[in-house]
mmCIF file of C-alpha atoms in Angstrom:
data_model
loop_
_atom_site.group_PDB
_atom_site.id
_atom_site.type_symbol
_atom_site.label_atom_id
_atom_site.label_comp_id
_atom_site.label_asym_id
_atom_site.label_seq_id
_atom_site.Cartn_x
_atom_site.Cartn_y
_atom_site.Cartn_z
ATOM 1 C CA MET D 20 -3.693 23.672 -4.025
ATOM 2 C CA LYS D 21 -6.520 21.283 -4.795
ATOM 3 C CA ILE D 22 -7.988 19.014 -2.126
ATOM 4 C CA CYS D 23 -10.184 15.972 -2.605
ATOM 5 C CA ILE D 24 -12.492 14.892 0.252
ATOM 6 C CA TYR D 25 -13.169 11.250 0.976
ATOM 7 C CA MET D 26 -16.092 11.087 3.375
ATOM 8 C CA PRO D 27 -17.979 7.774 3.265
ATOM 9 C CA ARG D 28 -20.112 8.662 6.293
ATOM 10 C CA GLU D 29 -22.758 11.158 5.238
ATOM 11 C CA VAL D 30 -22.860 13.391 8.288
ATOM 12 C CA GLU D 31 -24.381 16.663 6.988
ATOM 13 C CA GLU D 32 -23.183 18.846 9.885
ATOM 14 C CA ILE D 33 -19.557 17.594 9.485
ATOM 15 C CA LYS D 34 -19.768 17.958 5.733
ATOM 16 C CA ARG D 35 -20.841 21.620 6.023
ATOM 17 C CA LYS D 36 -18.096 22.260 8.551
ATOM 18 C CA VAL D 37 -15.386 20.834 6.260
ATOM 19 C CA GLU D 38 -16.726 22.809 3.253
ATOM 20 C CA ASN D 39 -16.850 26.027 5.269
ATOM 21 C CA VAL D 40 -13.273 25.654 6.543
ATOM 22 C CA LEU D 41 -11.898 25.019 3.040
ATOM 23 C CA ALA D 42 -13.907 27.888 1.550
ATOM 24 C CA GLN D 43 -12.729 30.314 4.290
ATOM 25 C CA ASN D 44 -9.142 29.408 3.493
ATOM 26 C CA ASN D 45 -9.737 29.846 -0.288
ATOM 27 C CA VAL D 46 -8.859 26.172 -0.938
ATOM 28 C CA SER D 47 -10.217 24.568 -4.087
ATOM 29 C CA TYR D 48 -11.880 21.233 -3.254
ATOM 30 C CA SER D 49 -14.138 18.501 -4.589
ATOM 31 C CA PHE D 50 -15.478 15.196 -3.349
ATOM 32 C CA LEU D 51 -13.435 12.180 -4.323
ATOM 33 C CA THR D 52 -13.844 10.093 -7.462
ATOM 34 C CA GLU D 53 -11.236 8.138 -9.417
ATOM 35 C CA LYS D 54 -10.995 10.988 -11.949
ATOM 36 C CA LYS D 55 -10.895 13.720 -9.316
ATOM 37 C CA LYS D 56 -8.152 11.869 -7.393
ATOM 38 C CA ARG D 57 -5.788 12.262 -10.334
ATOM 39 C CA GLU D 58 -6.366 16.027 -10.332
ATOM 40 C CA CYS D 59 -5.875 16.781 -6.622
ATOM 41 C CA ASP D 60 -2.764 17.488 -4.526
ATOM 42 C CA ILE D 61 -3.993 16.280 -1.155
ATOM 43 C CA ILE D 62 -6.769 13.924 0.018
ATOM 44 C CA LEU D 63 -8.717 14.587 3.211
ATOM 45 C CA ILE D 64 -10.162 11.409 4.760
ATOM 46 C CA VAL D 65 -12.993 12.516 7.076
ATOM 47 C CA GLY D 66 -14.284 9.749 9.336
ATOM 48 C CA LYS D 67 -12.898 7.109 11.664
ATOM 49 C CA ASP D 68 -9.780 4.972 11.476
ATOM 50 C CA GLY D 69 -11.730 2.310 9.620
ATOM 51 C CA ASP D 70 -12.509 4.788 6.877
ATOM 52 C CA VAL D 71 -8.729 5.359 6.306
ATOM 53 C CA LEU D 72 -8.363 1.595 5.903
ATOM 54 C CA SER D 73 -11.299 1.540 3.540
ATOM 55 C CA PHE D 74 -9.799 4.343 1.411
ATOM 56 C CA PHE D 75 -6.519 2.481 0.842
ATOM 57 C CA SER D 76 -8.481 -0.679 0.053
ATOM 58 C CA GLN D 77 -10.679 1.158 -2.469
ATOM 59 C CA PHE D 78 -7.744 3.115 -4.001
ATOM 60 C CA PRO D 79 -4.755 0.754 -3.619
ATOM 61 C CA ASN D 80 -2.591 2.603 -6.139
ATOM 62 C CA ASN D 81 -3.089 6.045 -4.565
ATOM 63 C CA LYS D 82 0.158 8.078 -4.434
ATOM 64 C CA ARG D 83 -1.346 11.321 -3.144
ATOM 65 C CA PRO D 84 -0.605 12.300 0.466
ATOM 66 C CA VAL D 85 -3.581 11.876 2.812
ATOM 67 C CA LEU D 86 -4.630 13.593 6.018
ATOM 68 C CA GLY D 87 -7.028 11.778 8.375
ATOM 69 C CA ILE D 88 -9.682 13.966 10.076
ATOM 70 C CA ASN D 89 -11.559 12.401 13.004
ATOM 71 C CA LEU D 90 -15.322 13.040 13.223
ATOM 72 C CA SER D 91 -15.035 13.619 16.969
ATOM 73 C CA GLU D 92 -12.999 16.167 18.886
ATOM 74 C CA SER D 93 -10.343 13.600 19.864
ATOM 75 C CA PRO D 94 -7.689 12.037 17.563
ATOM 76 C CA GLY D 95 -7.626 8.470 16.335
ATOM 77 C CA PHE D 96 -4.620 6.388 15.443
ATOM 78 C CA LEU D 97 -4.965 7.031 11.688
ATOM 79 C CA THR D 98 -7.255 10.068 11.869
ATOM 80 C CA GLU D 99 -4.847 12.162 13.883
ATOM 81 C CA ILE D 100 -6.515 15.549 13.424
ATOM 82 C CA PRO D 101 -9.789 16.084 15.350
ATOM 83 C CA ILE D 102 -12.474 17.913 13.419
ATOM 84 C CA ASN D 103 -12.175 20.985 15.704
ATOM 85 C CA ARG D 104 -8.526 21.386 14.549
ATOM 86 C CA LEU D 105 -9.288 21.226 10.824
ATOM 87 C CA ASN D 106 -8.868 25.011 10.279
ATOM 88 C CA ASP D 107 -5.450 24.985 11.973
ATOM 89 C CA ALA D 108 -4.391 21.945 9.901
ATOM 90 C CA ILE D 109 -5.434 23.564 6.612
ATOM 91 C CA GLN D 110 -3.534 26.767 7.464
ATOM 92 C CA LYS D 111 -0.382 24.808 8.230
ATOM 93 C CA ILE D 112 -0.641 22.931 4.958
ATOM 94 C CA LYS D 113 -1.036 26.185 3.078
ATOM 95 C CA ASN D 114 2.087 27.515 4.865
ATOM 96 C CA ASN D 115 3.962 24.290 4.056
ATOM 97 C CA GLU D 116 4.312 23.541 7.782
ATOM 98 C CA PHE D 117 3.965 19.766 7.451
ATOM 99 C CA SER D 118 5.898 16.632 6.630
ATOM 100 C CA ILE D 119 5.011 13.456 4.748
ATOM 101 C CA GLU D 120 5.586 10.043 6.293
ATOM 102 C CA ASN D 121 5.707 6.970 4.047
ATOM 103 C CA ILE D 122 4.094 3.941 5.647
ATOM 104 C CA ILE D 123 4.777 0.469 4.298
ATOM 105 C CA ARG D 124 1.814 -1.585 3.229
ATOM 106 C CA ILE D 125 1.211 -5.295 2.621
ATOM 107 C CA LYS D 126 0.458 -6.886 -0.718
ATOM 108 C CA VAL D 127 -1.283 -10.248 -0.430
ATOM 109 C CA ILE D 128 -1.746 -12.674 -3.307
ATOM 110 C CA THR D 129 -3.737 -15.953 -3.369
ATOM 111 C CA ASN D 130 -5.531 -17.958 -6.131
ATOM 112 C CA HIS D 131 -5.789 -15.078 -8.639
ATOM 113 C CA PHE D 132 -6.761 -12.578 -5.877
ATOM 114 C CA THR D 133 -4.619 -9.588 -4.997
ATOM 115 C CA ALA D 134 -5.314 -7.047 -2.206
ATOM 116 C CA TYR D 135 -3.501 -4.563 -0.043
ATOM 117 C CA ALA D 136 -3.462 -3.955 3.689
ATOM 118 C CA LEU D 137 -2.389 -1.018 5.782
ATOM 119 C CA ASN D 138 -2.621 -2.727 9.169
ATOM 120 C CA GLU D 139 -2.625 -6.486 8.815
ATOM 121 C CA VAL D 140 -3.562 -9.621 6.912
ATOM 122 C CA ALA D 141 -5.108 -12.376 9.056
ATOM 123 C CA ILE D 142 -5.787 -15.926 8.015
ATOM 124 C CA PHE D 143 -8.472 -17.765 10.029
ATOM 125 C CA PRO D 144 -10.990 -20.593 9.544
ATOM 126 C CA SER D 145 -14.319 -19.204 8.286
ATOM 127 C CA LYS D 146 -15.992 -20.430 11.462
ATOM 128 C CA SER D 147 -14.702 -19.040 14.772
ATOM 129 C CA ALA D 148 -13.361 -21.252 17.558
ATOM 130 C CA THR D 149 -11.964 -23.641 14.998
ATOM 131 C CA LEU D 150 -8.281 -24.650 14.851
ATOM 132 C CA MET D 151 -6.221 -24.340 11.690
ATOM 133 C CA GLU D 152 -3.005 -26.131 10.645
ATOM 134 C CA TYR D 153 -0.565 -24.392 8.317
ATOM 135 C CA GLU D 154 3.115 -24.010 7.316
ATOM 136 C CA LEU D 155 4.969 -20.705 7.644
ATOM 137 C CA TRP D 156 7.651 -20.076 4.994
ATOM 138 C CA ILE D 157 9.947 -17.056 4.879
ATOM 139 C CA ASP D 158 12.151 -16.449 1.797
ATOM 140 C CA GLU D 159 11.564 -20.007 0.618
ATOM 141 C CA GLU D 160 12.591 -21.568 3.909
ATOM 142 C CA MET D 161 10.086 -23.404 6.119
ATOM 143 C CA VAL D 162 10.032 -21.876 9.636
ATOM 144 C CA TRP D 163 7.375 -23.927 11.370
ATOM 145 C CA ARG D 164 4.227 -25.972 11.041
ATOM 146 C CA ASP D 165 1.629 -24.609 13.447
ATOM 147 C CA TYR D 166 -1.714 -25.641 14.898
ATOM 148 C CA SER D 167 -3.579 -22.560 16.071
ATOM 149 C CA ASP D 168 -6.650 -20.317 15.775
ATOM 150 C CA GLY D 169 -4.962 -18.485 12.875
ATOM 151 C CA VAL D 170 -2.015 -16.289 11.921
ATOM 152 C CA ILE D 171 -1.605 -12.505 11.572
ATOM 153 C CA ILE D 172 0.981 -10.652 9.418
ATOM 154 C CA ALA D 173 1.114 -6.990 10.470
ATOM 155 C CA THR D 174 2.881 -3.801 9.406
ATOM 156 C CA PRO D 175 4.506 -1.593 12.017
ATOM 157 C CA ILE D 176 1.474 0.702 12.103
ATOM 158 C CA GLY D 177 -0.753 -2.368 12.437
ATOM 159 C CA SER D 178 1.346 -3.805 15.320
ATOM 160 C CA THR D 179 -0.771 -1.845 17.796
ATOM 161 C CA ALA D 180 -4.064 -3.150 16.305
ATOM 162 C CA TYR D 181 -5.206 -6.783 16.061
ATOM 163 C CA ALA D 182 -1.665 -8.199 16.293
ATOM 164 C CA MET D 183 -1.137 -6.636 19.696
ATOM 165 C CA SER D 184 -4.277 -8.140 21.142
ATOM 166 C CA ALA D 185 -2.965 -11.545 19.997
ATOM 167 C CA GLY D 186 0.316 -11.119 21.879
ATOM 168 C CA GLY D 187 2.416 -9.231 19.299
ATOM 169 C CA ALA D 188 4.991 -6.587 20.013
ATOM 170 C CA PHE D 189 4.839 -2.794 19.791
ATOM 171 C CA ILE D 190 6.859 -1.802 16.692
ATOM 172 C CA SER D 191 8.069 1.670 15.852
ATOM 173 C CA PRO D 192 6.056 3.093 12.910
ATOM 174 C CA LYS D 193 9.382 3.921 11.166
ATOM 175 C CA ALA D 194 10.716 0.325 11.310
ATOM 176 C CA ARG D 195 10.974 -1.421 7.958
ATOM 177 C CA VAL D 196 9.682 -4.788 9.124
ATOM 178 C CA PHE D 197 6.688 -7.103 9.229
ATOM 179 C CA GLU D 198 5.435 -8.973 12.273
ATOM 180 C CA ILE D 199 4.078 -12.543 12.177
ATOM 181 C CA VAL D 200 1.905 -13.584 15.113
ATOM 182 C CA SER D 201 0.432 -17.051 15.621
ATOM 183 C CA VAL D 202 -2.975 -16.691 17.390
ATOM 184 C CA ASN D 203 -3.450 -19.031 20.368
ATOM 185 C CA SER D 204 -1.008 -21.630 19.077
ATOM 186 C CA MET D 205 -1.045 -25.108 20.641
ATOM 187 C CA ASP D 206 2.785 -24.812 20.722
ATOM 188 C CA ILE D 207 4.012 -22.249 23.255
ATOM 189 C CA SER D 208 7.270 -21.858 21.293
ATOM 190 C CA ARG D 209 5.425 -20.143 18.429
ATOM 191 C CA ARG D 210 6.335 -16.640 19.538
ATOM 192 C CA PRO D 211 5.912 -13.518 17.339
ATOM 193 C CA ILE D 212 8.526 -13.192 14.567
ATOM 194 C CA ILE D 213 9.886 -9.866 13.170
ATOM 195 C CA VAL D 214 11.238 -10.034 9.617
ATOM 196 C CA PRO D 215 12.567 -7.378 7.191
ATOM 197 C CA CYS D 216 9.805 -5.908 5.050
ATOM 198 C CA ASN D 217 11.492 -7.133 1.862
ATOM 199 C CA SER D 218 10.903 -10.730 2.995
ATOM 200 C CA ILE D 219 8.548 -12.988 1.079
ATOM 201 C CA ILE D 220 6.179 -14.623 3.560
ATOM 202 C CA GLU D 221 4.141 -17.652 2.508
ATOM 203 C CA ILE D 222 1.380 -19.513 4.342
ATOM 204 C CA LYS D 223 1.148 -22.972 2.815
ATOM 205 C CA ASN D 224 -0.697 -26.271 3.201
ATOM 206 C CA ILE D 225 -3.551 -24.732 5.179
ATOM 207 C CA SER D 226 -5.864 -27.291 6.619
ATOM 208 C CA CYS D 227 -8.976 -26.816 8.786
ATOM 209 C CA ARG D 228 -12.494 -28.149 9.123
ATOM 210 C CA TYR D 229 -14.041 -25.027 7.672
ATOM 211 C CA SER D 230 -12.721 -23.053 4.652
ATOM 212 C CA PRO D 231 -9.920 -20.734 5.615
ATOM 213 C CA GLU D 232 -10.323 -17.024 4.866
ATOM 214 C CA ILE D 233 -8.053 -14.027 4.472
ATOM 215 C CA VAL D 234 -9.228 -11.015 6.491
ATOM 216 C CA ILE D 235 -7.671 -7.780 5.271
ATOM 217 C CA ASP D 236 -7.597 -4.824 7.683
ATOM 218 C CA GLY D 237 -10.560 -6.366 9.566
ATOM 219 C CA SER D 238 -13.023 -5.850 6.760
ATOM 220 C CA ILE D 239 -12.327 -7.540 3.374
ATOM 221 C CA ARG D 240 -12.717 -11.343 3.421
ATOM 222 C CA HIS D 241 -11.652 -13.834 0.759
ATOM 223 C CA VAL D 242 -11.803 -17.639 0.850
ATOM 224 C CA VAL D 243 -8.352 -19.229 0.513
ATOM 225 C CA ARG D 244 -7.913 -22.142 -1.907
ATOM 226 C CA GLY D 245 -4.203 -22.774 -1.851
ATOM 227 C CA SER D 246 -1.200 -20.909 -0.471
ATOM 228 C CA VAL D 247 -1.018 -17.213 0.470
ATOM 229 C CA THR D 248 1.935 -14.962 -0.407
ATOM 230 C CA ILE D 249 2.558 -11.726 1.535
ATOM 231 C CA LYS D 250 5.135 -9.117 0.648
ATOM 232 C CA LYS D 251 5.730 -5.378 0.711
ATOM 233 C CA SER D 252 3.517 -3.262 -1.557
ATOM 234 C CA GLU D 253 5.406 -1.294 -4.193
ATOM 235 C CA ILE D 254 3.381 1.826 -3.254
ATOM 236 C CA PRO D 255 3.513 3.110 0.362
ATOM 237 C CA ALA D 256 0.743 5.003 2.128
ATOM 238 C CA ARG D 257 1.736 8.681 2.369
ATOM 239 C CA PHE D 258 0.471 10.426 5.496
ATOM 240 C CA ILE D 259 0.613 14.123 6.135
ATOM 241 C CA LYS D 260 1.994 14.971 9.582
ATOM 242 C CA ILE D 261 0.934 18.339 10.870
ATOM 243 C CA ASP D 262 2.479 18.121 14.309
ATOM 244 C CA ARG D 263 5.740 16.414 15.308
ATOM 245 C CA ALA D 264 6.016 12.851 14.117
ATOM 246 C CA GLU D 265 4.322 10.430 16.461
ATOM 247 C CA THR D 266 6.801 8.312 18.331
ATOM 248 C CA ILE D 267 6.440 4.718 19.436
ATOM 249 C CA HIS D 268 6.134 6.070 22.971
ATOM 250 C CA ASP D 269 3.058 8.104 21.922
ATOM 251 C CA ARG D 270 1.407 5.057 20.460
ATOM 252 C CA ILE D 271 2.236 2.907 23.526
ATOM 253 C CA ARG D 272 0.804 5.580 25.773
ATOM 254 C CA LYS D 273 -2.418 5.705 23.732
ATOM 255 C CA LYS D 274 -2.726 1.935 23.792
ATOM 256 C CA ILE D 275 -2.055 1.742 27.565
ATOM 257 C CA GLU D 276 -4.763 4.349 28.227
ATOM 258 C CA LEU D 277 -7.189 2.393 26.010
ATOM 259 C CA SER D 278 -6.200 -0.951 27.604
ATOM 260 C CA LYS D 279 -6.691 -0.071 31.214
ATOM 261 C CA GLU D 280 -10.358 -0.907 31.035
ATOM 262 C CA ILE D 281 -10.189 -3.838 28.624
ATOM 263 C CA LEU D 282 -7.203 -5.825 29.984
ATOM 264 C CA ASP D 283 -9.274 -8.553 31.567
ATOM 265 C CA LEU D 284 -12.046 -8.715 28.936
ATOM 266 C CA PRO D 285 -12.448 -11.982 27.063
ATOM 267 C CA PRO D 286 -11.019 -12.073 23.491
ATOM 268 C CA SER D 287 -14.520 -11.928 21.949
ATOM 269 C CA ALA D 288 -15.285 -8.622 23.724
ATOM 270 C CA LYS D 289 -11.906 -7.195 22.674
ATOM 271 C CA PHE D 290 -12.590 -8.268 19.077
ATOM 272 C CA VAL D 291 -16.061 -6.585 19.123
ATOM 273 C CA LEU D 292 -14.546 -3.409 20.575
ATOM 274 C CA LYS D 293 -11.901 -3.375 17.866
ATOM 275 C CA ILE D 294 -14.524 -3.782 15.117
ATOM 276 C CA LEU D 295 -16.531 -0.842 16.552
ATOM 277 C CA GLU D 296 -13.333 1.186 16.659
ATOM 278 C CA TYR D 297 -12.621 0.554 12.992
ATOM 279 C CA GLU D 298 -16.173 0.529 11.590
ATOM 280 C CA GLY D 299 -18.053 3.027 13.748
ATOM 281 C CA ALA D 300 -21.630 2.417 14.906
ATOM 282 C CA LEU D 301 -22.981 -1.033 14.110
ATOM 283 C CA SER D 302 -26.096 -3.128 14.927
ATOM 284 C CA GLN D 303 -25.767 -6.499 16.608
ATOM 285 C CA SER D 304 -26.432 -8.276 13.265
ATOM 286 C CA ASP D 305 -23.748 -6.161 11.583
ATOM 287 C CA ILE D 306 -21.234 -7.161 14.307
ATOM 288 C CA VAL D 307 -22.124 -10.858 13.839
ATOM 289 C CA ASN D 308 -21.574 -10.617 10.098
ATOM 290 C CA LYS D 309 -18.221 -8.823 10.403
ATOM 291 C CA THR D 310 -16.779 -10.875 13.207
ATOM 292 C CA LEU D 311 -18.350 -14.278 12.301
ATOM 293 C CA LEU D 312 -18.857 -14.814 16.043
ATOM 294 C CA PRO D 313 -22.010 -16.637 17.206
ATOM 295 C CA SER D 314 -24.947 -14.342 18.085
ATOM 296 C CA ARG D 315 -24.871 -15.498 21.711
ATOM 297 C CA THR D 316 -21.130 -14.566 21.952
ATOM 298 C CA VAL D 317 -21.765 -11.146 20.481
ATOM 299 C CA ARG D 318 -24.625 -10.462 22.881
ATOM 300 C CA TYR D 319 -22.442 -11.393 25.821
ATOM 301 C CA ALA D 320 -19.530 -9.232 24.526
ATOM 302 C CA LEU D 321 -21.833 -6.253 24.048
ATOM 303 C CA SER D 322 -23.288 -6.669 27.599
ATOM 304 C CA LEU D 323 -19.721 -6.659 29.066
ATOM 305 C CA LEU D 324 -18.736 -3.571 27.066
ATOM 306 C CA LEU D 325 -21.836 -1.711 28.023
ATOM 307 C CA LYS D 326 -21.353 -2.599 31.668
ATOM 308 C CA ARG D 327 -17.799 -1.219 31.571
ATOM 309 C CA GLY D 328 -18.995 1.950 29.846
ATOM 310 C CA LEU D 329 -16.682 1.348 26.916
ATOM 311 C CA ILE D 330 -19.554 1.519 24.393
ATOM 312 C CA ARG D 331 -22.995 3.064 24.201
ATOM 313 C CA GLU D 332 -26.215 1.977 22.595
ATOM 314 C CA LYS D 333 -29.091 3.808 20.985
ATOM 315 C CA GLU D 334 -32.354 2.821 19.409
ATOM 316 C CA LEU D 335 -32.885 3.421 15.724
ATOM 317 C CA LEU D 336 -36.065 5.224 14.590
ATOM 318 C CA GLY D 337 -38.178 3.362 12.069
ATOM 319 C CA ARG D 338 -40.310 0.298 11.795
ATOM 320 C CA ASP D 339 -38.468 -1.623 14.512
ATOM 321 C CA ALA D 340 -37.763 0.758 17.424
ATOM 322 C CA ARG D 341 -36.197 -2.188 19.269
ATOM 323 C CA ARG D 342 -33.264 -2.358 16.829
ATOM 324 C CA LYS D 343 -30.217 -0.780 18.449
ATOM 325 C CA ILE D 344 -26.813 0.287 17.270
ATOM 326 C CA TYR D 345 -23.672 0.225 19.371
ATOM 327 C CA TYR D 346 -20.805 2.708 19.193
ATOM 328 C CA ILE D 347 -17.720 3.940 20.978
ATOM 329 C CA PRO D 348 -18.561 7.367 22.489
ATOM 330 C CA PRO D 349 -16.142 10.322 22.151
ATOM 331 C CA PRO D 350 -14.325 11.354 25.326
ATOM 332 C CA GLU D 351 -16.706 14.273 25.956
ATOM 333 C CA GLU D 352 -19.685 11.898 26.001
ATOM 334 C CA MET D 353 -17.818 9.435 28.215
ATOM 335 C CA ARG D 354 -17.544 12.123 30.864
ATOM 336 C CA GLN D 355 -21.323 12.780 30.913
#
């Protein structure tokens, strides 16, 4: 068995731990490149949930099964194995005590640009707090013309991410569907729509004061000049499941636990929290660049999240000791 390691965050202590576990189990390994990917049997993604999304964006045609390893000692939604359980996971893989779950992905096409999403594709004006007008078409039939903050098309696994915070439904990870969610529509009848995953979804005649953008899995942005076509990717994401398959009830329970403290937060604070969940530690300027929210809004969101104890801050060493980064602490740090 040959394992490739995808580890975009250079954490030397974690890197040594991963290498030691693989060596102790006599597993051949290398760090991931396009060439190495073709030679390996399994890919370990070591990091946060956002790193799993980044992997599938960087390697959209990957057909190898992946296993997400969380940097902390608690599981994420996509990095289901905490780092302290890596040895147990490797032993189960060696003993063939695992299953592989195929997760549908989105393929998005617009003005000679093609990309893939594991969670969702969102279309918004490039400037926040700006309304957008658009037409929703499904299988060549017009469904509605909407006037809203934007629109999200999510996979089942992405239904518990950004789409849920915009009023979408919980969807079983095994369902073969897509979810379409209008964000803060001016028309209260624009409720979330569930369609079969073989549907062709088109967003046409987009009109707004500022250039509309596609936001793919919360990170990749591309200016839209025309219509947007969304359909199922030909290649699914293949996830290794070490324990029993996660049920929709497990995901709901996780989200309820996470939501207890954030239920009454303003949307901007929820958005900042979601970005930190996906991306890991970020400075205030990084958050402004990724969310496109005004600096004043980001400062207010960070102050609320700090007050609730949902995030922590620490100063960076260097020329400007006043520069801080913000991060979501692991459970063991939350208890301190």
